[in-house]
CSV table of C-alpha atoms in Angstrom, one decimal:
chain,number,residue,atom,x,y,z
A,149,UNK,CA,3.6,18.8,1.4
A,150,UNK,CA,2.7,16.3,-1.2
A,151,UNK,CA,-0.9,15.0,-0.9
A,152,UNK,CA,0.1,12.0,-3.0
A,153,UNK,CA,1.8,10.5,0.0
A,154,UNK,CA,0.0,7.6,1.5
A,155,UNK,CA,-1.4,7.8,5.1
A,156,UNK,CA,0.2,6.6,8.3
A,157,UNK,CA,-2.3,5.1,10.8
A,158,UNK,CA,-1.7,3.4,14.2
A,159,UNK,CA,-0.1,0.0,13.6
A,160,UNK,CA,-1.9,-3.2,14.5
A,161,UNK,CA,1.0,-5.6,13.6
A,162,UNK,CA,4.7,-5.7,14.2
A,163,UNK,CA,6.8,-3.9,11.5
A,164,UNK,CA,7.9,-5.8,8.5
A,165,UNK,CA,11.5,-5.6,9.5
A,166,UNK,CA,10.7,-7.7,12.6
A,167,UNK,CA,8.7,-10.2,10.7
A,168,UNK,CA,11.8,-10.5,8.4
A,169,UNK,CA,13.8,-11.7,11.4
A,170,UNK,CA,11.9,-15.0,11.3
A,171,UNK,CA,12.4,-15.4,7.6
A,172,UNK,CA,16.1,-14.6,7.8
A,173,UNK,CA,16.4,-16.9,10.8
A,174,UNK,CA,14.7,-19.6,8.7
A,175,UNK,CA,17.3,-19.0,6.0
A,176,UNK,CA,20.0,-19.7,8.5
A,177,UNK,CA,18.3,-22.8,9.7
A,178,UNK,CA,17.8,-24.0,6.1
A,179,UNK,CA,21.6,-23.8,5.3
A,180,UNK,CA,22.7,-24.7,8.8
A,181,UNK,CA,20.5,-27.5,10.3
A,182,UNK,CA,22.4,-27.4,13.6
A,183,UNK,CA,20.9,-24.0,14.3
A,184,UNK,CA,17.2,-25.0,13.6
A,185,UNK,CA,16.3,-24.0,17.2
A,186,UNK,CA,16.6,-20.4,16.0
A,187,UNK,CA,13.0,-20.7,14.7
A,188,UNK,CA,11.6,-21.4,18.2
A,189,UNK,CA,9.4,-18.7,19.6
A,190,UNK,CA,8.5,-17.2,16.2
A,191,UNK,CA,4.9,-18.5,16.5
A,192,UNK,CA,5.3,-20.4,13.2
A,193,UNK,CA,7.7,-23.1,13.9
A,194,UNK,CA,6.3,-25.7,11.5
A,195,UNK,CA,6.2,-23.5,8.4
A,196,UNK,CA,9.1,-24.4,6.1
A,197,UNK,CA,11.5,-22.0,4.6
A,198,UNK,CA,12.3,-21.9,0.9
A,199,UNK,CA,15.6,-20.4,-0.2
A,200,UNK,CA,16.2,-19.7,-3.9
A,201,UNK,CA,19.2,-18.1,-5.6
A,202,UNK,CA,20.2,-17.9,-9.3
A,203,UNK,CA,23.9,-18.5,-8.5
A,204,UNK,CA,23.3,-21.1,-5.8
A,205,UNK,CA,24.0,-21.4,-2.1
A,206,UNK,CA,27.6,-21.9,-0.9
A,207,UNK,CA,29.4,-22.7,2.4
A,208,UNK,CA,32.6,-20.7,2.9
A,209,UNK,CA,34.2,-22.6,5.7
A,210,UNK,CA,37.2,-20.3,6.2
A,211,UNK,CA,35.0,-17.3,7.0
A,212,UNK,CA,32.3,-19.3,8.7
A,213,UNK,CA,29.5,-18.1,6.4
A,214,UNK,CA,26.7,-19.4,4.2
A,215,UNK,CA,25.8,-17.3,1.2
A,216,UNK,CA,22.9,-17.3,-1.3
A,217,UNK,CA,23.9,-15.3,-4.4
A,218,UNK,CA,22.0,-13.8,-7.3
A,219,UNK,CA,18.4,-12.7,-6.9
A,220,UNK,CA,18.3,-14.5,-3.6
A,221,UNK,CA,15.0,-15.0,-1.9
A,222,UNK,CA,14.0,-16.5,1.4
A,223,UNK,CA,10.3,-17.2,1.8
A,224,UNK,CA,8.4,-18.4,4.9
A,225,UNK,CA,4.7,-18.5,4.8
A,226,UNK,CA,3.5,-15.2,3.3
A,227,UNK,CA,6.7,-13.3,4.3
A,228,UNK,CA,9.5,-12.8,1.8
A,229,UNK,CA,13.0,-11.4,2.0
A,230,UNK,CA,14.7,-10.8,-1.3
A,231,UNK,CA,18.2,-9.3,-2.1
A,232,UNK,CA,21.1,-9.7,-4.5
A,233,UNK,CA,22.8,-11.7,-1.7
A,234,UNK,CA,21.8,-13.3,1.6
A,235,UNK,CA,24.5,-14.2,4.0
A,236,UNK,CA,24.4,-16.1,7.3
A,237,UNK,CA,27.5,-15.9,9.6
A,238,UNK,CA,28.0,-18.5,12.3
A,239,UNK,CA,30.3,-19.4,15.1
A,240,UNK,CA,31.2,-22.4,17.2
A,241,UNK,CA,29.8,-23.0,20.6
A,242,UNK,CA,31.7,-24.5,23.6
A,243,UNK,CA,29.8,-27.8,23.1
A,244,UNK,CA,31.1,-28.1,19.5
A,245,UNK,CA,27.9,-27.1,17.7
A,246,UNK,CA,27.4,-23.9,15.7
A,247,UNK,CA,25.1,-21.0,15.9
A,248,UNK,CA,24.2,-18.2,13.6
A,249,UNK,CA,24.8,-14.7,15.1
A,250,UNK,CA,24.5,-12.4,12.1
A,251,UNK,CA,22.3,-12.3,9.0
A,252,UNK,CA,22.8,-9.9,6.1
A,253,UNK,CA,20.8,-9.0,3.0
A,254,UNK,CA,22.7,-6.9,0.4
A,255,UNK,CA,21.5,-5.1,-2.7
A,256,UNK,CA,17.9,-4.2,-3.7
A,257,UNK,CA,16.6,-5.5,-0.3
A,258,UNK,CA,12.8,-6.0,-0.1
A,259,UNK,CA,11.0,-7.3,3.0
A,260,UNK,CA,7.4,-8.0,2.2
A,261,UNK,CA,4.2,-9.5,3.5
A,262,UNK,CA,0.7,-9.2,1.9
A,263,UNK,CA,0.2,-6.0,4.0
A,264,UNK,CA,3.6,-4.5,4.5
A,265,UNK,CA,6.8,-3.7,2.6
A,266,UNK,CA,10.2,-2.4,3.7
A,267,UNK,CA,13.0,-1.5,1.3
A,268,UNK,CA,16.7,-0.5,1.4
A,269,UNK,CA,20.1,-1.4,0.1
A,270,UNK,CA,21.2,-3.5,3.0
A,271,UNK,CA,19.6,-5.2,6.0
A,272,UNK,CA,21.5,-6.6,9.0
A,273,UNK,CA,20.0,-8.8,11.7
A,274,UNK,CA,22.1,-9.0,14.9
A,275,UNK,CA,20.9,-12.1,16.8
A,276,UNK,CA,22.9,-11.2,19.9
A,277,UNK,CA,21.2,-7.8,20.2
A,278,UNK,CA,17.9,-8.9,18.7
A,279,UNK,CA,17.7,-6.0,16.3
A,280,UNK,CA,17.5,-5.4,12.5
A,281,UNK,CA,18.8,-2.4,10.7
A,282,UNK,CA,18.0,-1.2,7.1
A,283,UNK,CA,20.4,1.2,5.4
A,284,UNK,CA,21.1,2.6,2.0
A,285,UNK,CA,18.9,4.4,-0.5
A,286,UNK,CA,15.1,4.4,-0.6
A,287,UNK,CA,14.7,3.5,3.1
A,288,UNK,CA,10.9,3.1,3.4
A,289,UNK,CA,8.3,1.2,5.3
A,290,UNK,CA,4.7,1.1,4.2
A,291,UNK,CA,1.5,-0.8,4.5
A,292,UNK,CA,-2.0,-0.1,3.3
A,293,UNK,CA,-2.1,3.1,5.3
A,294,UNK,CA,1.4,3.8,6.7
A,295,UNK,CA,4.5,5.4,5.3
A,296,UNK,CA,7.8,5.8,7.3
A,297,UNK,CA,10.9,7.0,5.5
A,298,UNK,CA,14.5,7.8,6.6
A,299,UNK,CA,17.7,8.9,5.0
A,300,UNK,CA,20.3,7.2,7.2
A,301,UNK,CA,18.7,4.0,8.7
A,302,UNK,CA,15.6,2.2,9.8
A,303,UNK,CA,16.1,0.0,12.9
A,304,UNK,CA,13.9,-2.2,14.9
A,305,UNK,CA,14.9,-3.3,18.4
A,306,UNK,CA,13.0,-6.5,19.0
A,307,UNK,CA,13.3,-6.8,22.8
A,308,UNK,CA,12.4,-3.2,23.4
A,309,UNK,CA,9.6,-3.1,20.8
A,310,UNK,CA,11.2,0.2,19.5
A,311,UNK,CA,11.6,1.3,15.8
A,312,UNK,CA,14.0,4.1,15.0
A,313,UNK,CA,14.1,6.2,11.8
A,314,UNK,CA,17.2,8.3,11.5
A,315,UNK,CA,18.1,11.2,9.2
A,316,UNK,CA,15.3,13.4,7.8
A,317,UNK,CA,12.8,10.9,9.1
A,318,UNK,CA,9.2,11.2,8.1
A,319,UNK,CA,6.0,9.6,9.3
A,320,UNK,CA,2.9,10.3,7.1
A,321,UNK,CA,-0.8,9.7,8.0
A,322,UNK,CA,-3.4,10.8,5.5
A,323,UNK,CA,-2.7,14.4,4.8
A,324,UNK,CA,-0.6,14.9,8.0
A,325,UNK,CA,3.1,14.6,8.3
A,326,UNK,CA,5.6,14.5,11.1
A,327,UNK,CA,9.3,15.1,10.2
A,328,UNK,CA,12.4,15.2,12.4
A,329,UNK,CA,16.1,14.4,12.5
A,330,UNK,CA,15.1,11.2,14.4
A,331,UNK,CA,11.8,9.4,15.0
A,332,UNK,CA,11.5,6.8,17.7
A,333,UNK,CA,8.3,4.7,17.6
A,334,UNK,CA,7.3,2.6,20.6
A,335,UNK,CA,4.9,-0.3,20.4
A,336,UNK,CA,2.8,-1.9,23.0
A,337,UNK,CA,1.8,-5.6,23.2
A,338,UNK,CA,-2.0,-6.2,22.7
A,339,UNK,CA,-3.9,-8.5,25.0
A,340,UNK,CA,-5.0,-10.6,22.0
A,341,UNK,CA,-1.4,-10.8,20.7
A,342,UNK,CA,0.6,-8.7,18.3
A,343,UNK,CA,1.6,-5.0,18.9
A,344,UNK,CA,0.2,-1.6,18.3
A,345,UNK,CA,1.8,1.8,17.9
A,346,UNK,CA,1.7,3.7,21.1
A,347,UNK,CA,4.1,6.7,21.1
A,348,UNK,CA,6.3,8.4,18.5
A,349,UNK,CA,9.1,10.6,19.9
A,350,UNK,CA,10.5,13.2,17.4
A,351,UNK,CA,13.9,14.8,18.1
A,352,UNK,CA,15.6,17.6,16.3
A,353,UNK,CA,14.0,20.1,13.8
A,354,UNK,CA,10.5,18.7,14.3
A,355,UNK,CA,7.9,19.8,11.8
A,356,UNK,CA,4.2,18.7,11.9
A,357,UNK,CA,2.3,19.6,8.7
A,358,UNK,CA,-1.5,19.5,8.2
A,359,UNK,CA,-3.6,21.0,5.4
A,360,UNK,CA,-4.3,24.0,7.7
A,361,UNK,CA,-1.0,24.7,9.4
A,362,UNK,CA,2.7,24.0,10.0
A,363,UNK,CA,4.0,23.5,13.6
A,364,UNK,CA,7.7,23.5,14.4
A,365,UNK,CA,9.7,22.8,17.5
A,366,UNK,CA,12.9,21.2,18.8
A,367,UNK,CA,11.2,18.1,20.2
A,368,UNK,CA,7.8,16.4,20.0
A,369,UNK,CA,5.9,13.4,21.3
A,370,UNK,CA,3.0,12.0,19.3
A,371,UNK,CA,0.3,9.9,21.1
A,372,UNK,CA,-1.2,7.5,18.6
A,373,UNK,CA,-4.2,6.7,20.7
A,374,UNK,CA,-5.2,10.3,21.3
A,375,UNK,CA,-4.0,11.6,18.0
A,376,UNK,CA,-2.2,14.5,19.6
A,377,UNK,CA,1.4,15.8,19.3
A,378,UNK,CA,3.1,17.8,22.0
A,379,UNK,CA,5.9,20.1,20.8
A,380,UNK,CA,8.5,21.8,23.0
A,381,UNK,CA,11.3,24.3,22.4
A,382,UNK,CA,11.0,27.4,20.2
A,383,UNK,CA,7.6,26.4,19.0
A,384,UNK,CA,6.1,28.1,16.0
A,385,UNK,CA,2.7,27.5,14.6
A,386,UNK,CA,2.0,29.0,11.2
A,387,UNK,CA,-1.4,29.2,9.5
A,388,UNK,CA,-1.4,31.2,6.4
A,389,UNK,CA,0.2,34.5,7.3
A,390,UNK,CA,-0.6,34.2,11.0
A,391,UNK,CA,1.9,32.8,13.4
A,392,UNK,CA,2.0,31.8,17.1
A,393,UNK,CA,5.3,31.6,19.1
A,394,UNK,CA,6.0,29.9,22.4
A,395,UNK,CA,7.8,27.2,24.2
A,396,UNK,CA,5.1,24.5,24.2
A,397,UNK,CA,2.1,23.4,22.1
A,398,UNK,CA,-0.4,20.6,21.8
A,399,UNK,CA,-1.5,19.9,18.3
A,400,UNK,CA,-4.6,17.7,17.9
A,401,UNK,CA,-4.2,15.9,14.5
A,402,UNK,CA,-7.8,14.6,14.6
A,403,UNK,CA,-9.6,17.9,15.3
A,404,UNK,CA,-7.1,20.3,13.8
A,405,UNK,CA,-7.1,22.3,17.0
A,406,UNK,CA,-3.7,23.7,18.2
A,407,UNK,CA,-3.0,25.1,21.7
A,408,UNK,CA,0.1,27.2,22.3
A,409,UNK,CA,1.1,27.2,26.0
A,410,UNK,CA,3.7,28.9,28.2
A,411,UNK,CA,6.6,26.8,29.3
A,412,UNK,CA,5.5,27.0,32.9
A,413,UNK,CA,5.3,29.3,35.9
A,414,UNK,CA,7.5,32.3,35.2
A,415,UNK,CA,8.1,31.3,31.6
A,416,UNK,CA,7.8,33.6,28.6
A,417,UNK,CA,4.3,34.5,27.5
A,418,UNK,CA,3.0,33.2,24.3
A,419,UNK,CA,3.0,35.6,21.3
A,420,UNK,CA,0.9,35.8,18.2
A,421,UNK,CA,1.2,37.7,14.9
A,422,UNK,CA,-2.0,38.0,13.0
A,423,UNK,CA,-2.2,39.5,9.5
A,424,UNK,CA,-5.6,40.8,8.3
A,425,UNK,CA,-7.1,38.7,5.6
A,426,UNK,CA,-8.9,35.5,4.9
A,427,UNK,CA,-8.0,32.6,7.3
A,428,UNK,CA,-7.0,29.4,5.5
A,429,UNK,CA,-9.6,26.7,5.8
């Protein structure tokens, strides 16, 4: 485990990819005035959107698209989306007006606010499904204390308040790390507005690493409020040369205390292998 990695703490705001939806939507409204109502409900309706591109903004009527090319940037307030190309795709409605249904950012994509930054090669915002997906290399989300990475994709489903990291997904908090094939982060709405991280579900080849131990299992659930992770399925907890085996474990990432538990009544007993020597601190 690299200690140089930055920490992951419970979120107090929506992910940068969701904030980007408002900026990309603003880009669509800027190039297609008929769709200005897209900005309603973002909580920032009167803030103007600035779109810049070295090679200009064009309307391609035959493919029903607007495209900003060459170091394209869409800025709204303190939120910025930059990419080699920004594309808005629209369709006609029965009443004769048009609506944007898909927004794309391609090449060196950066979604940034003063506190958050998300990167990838491509970002797609599907307005019908209300979700945004980042793909490509260097898929990464971070803020002052959070780092989430993935190999295949980073997705945020706006209506469900769910973020999904796929492919060797990793969430890092201080010197603690949760890795799995897929991480699903669920957010809860706060009474004073905004959202906070509530639960992270880890599926497939789950590994939790702390300075003292490594815990493995098939599945895991992390409770951000309690700071605990529950592992199930072929669980192994290794500390130095000592190892505990079972079907279920509760790892407290705040206290460093791990409890290995039987699967249930009639389940296999927990087992431990202890090697004489100094216990790692």
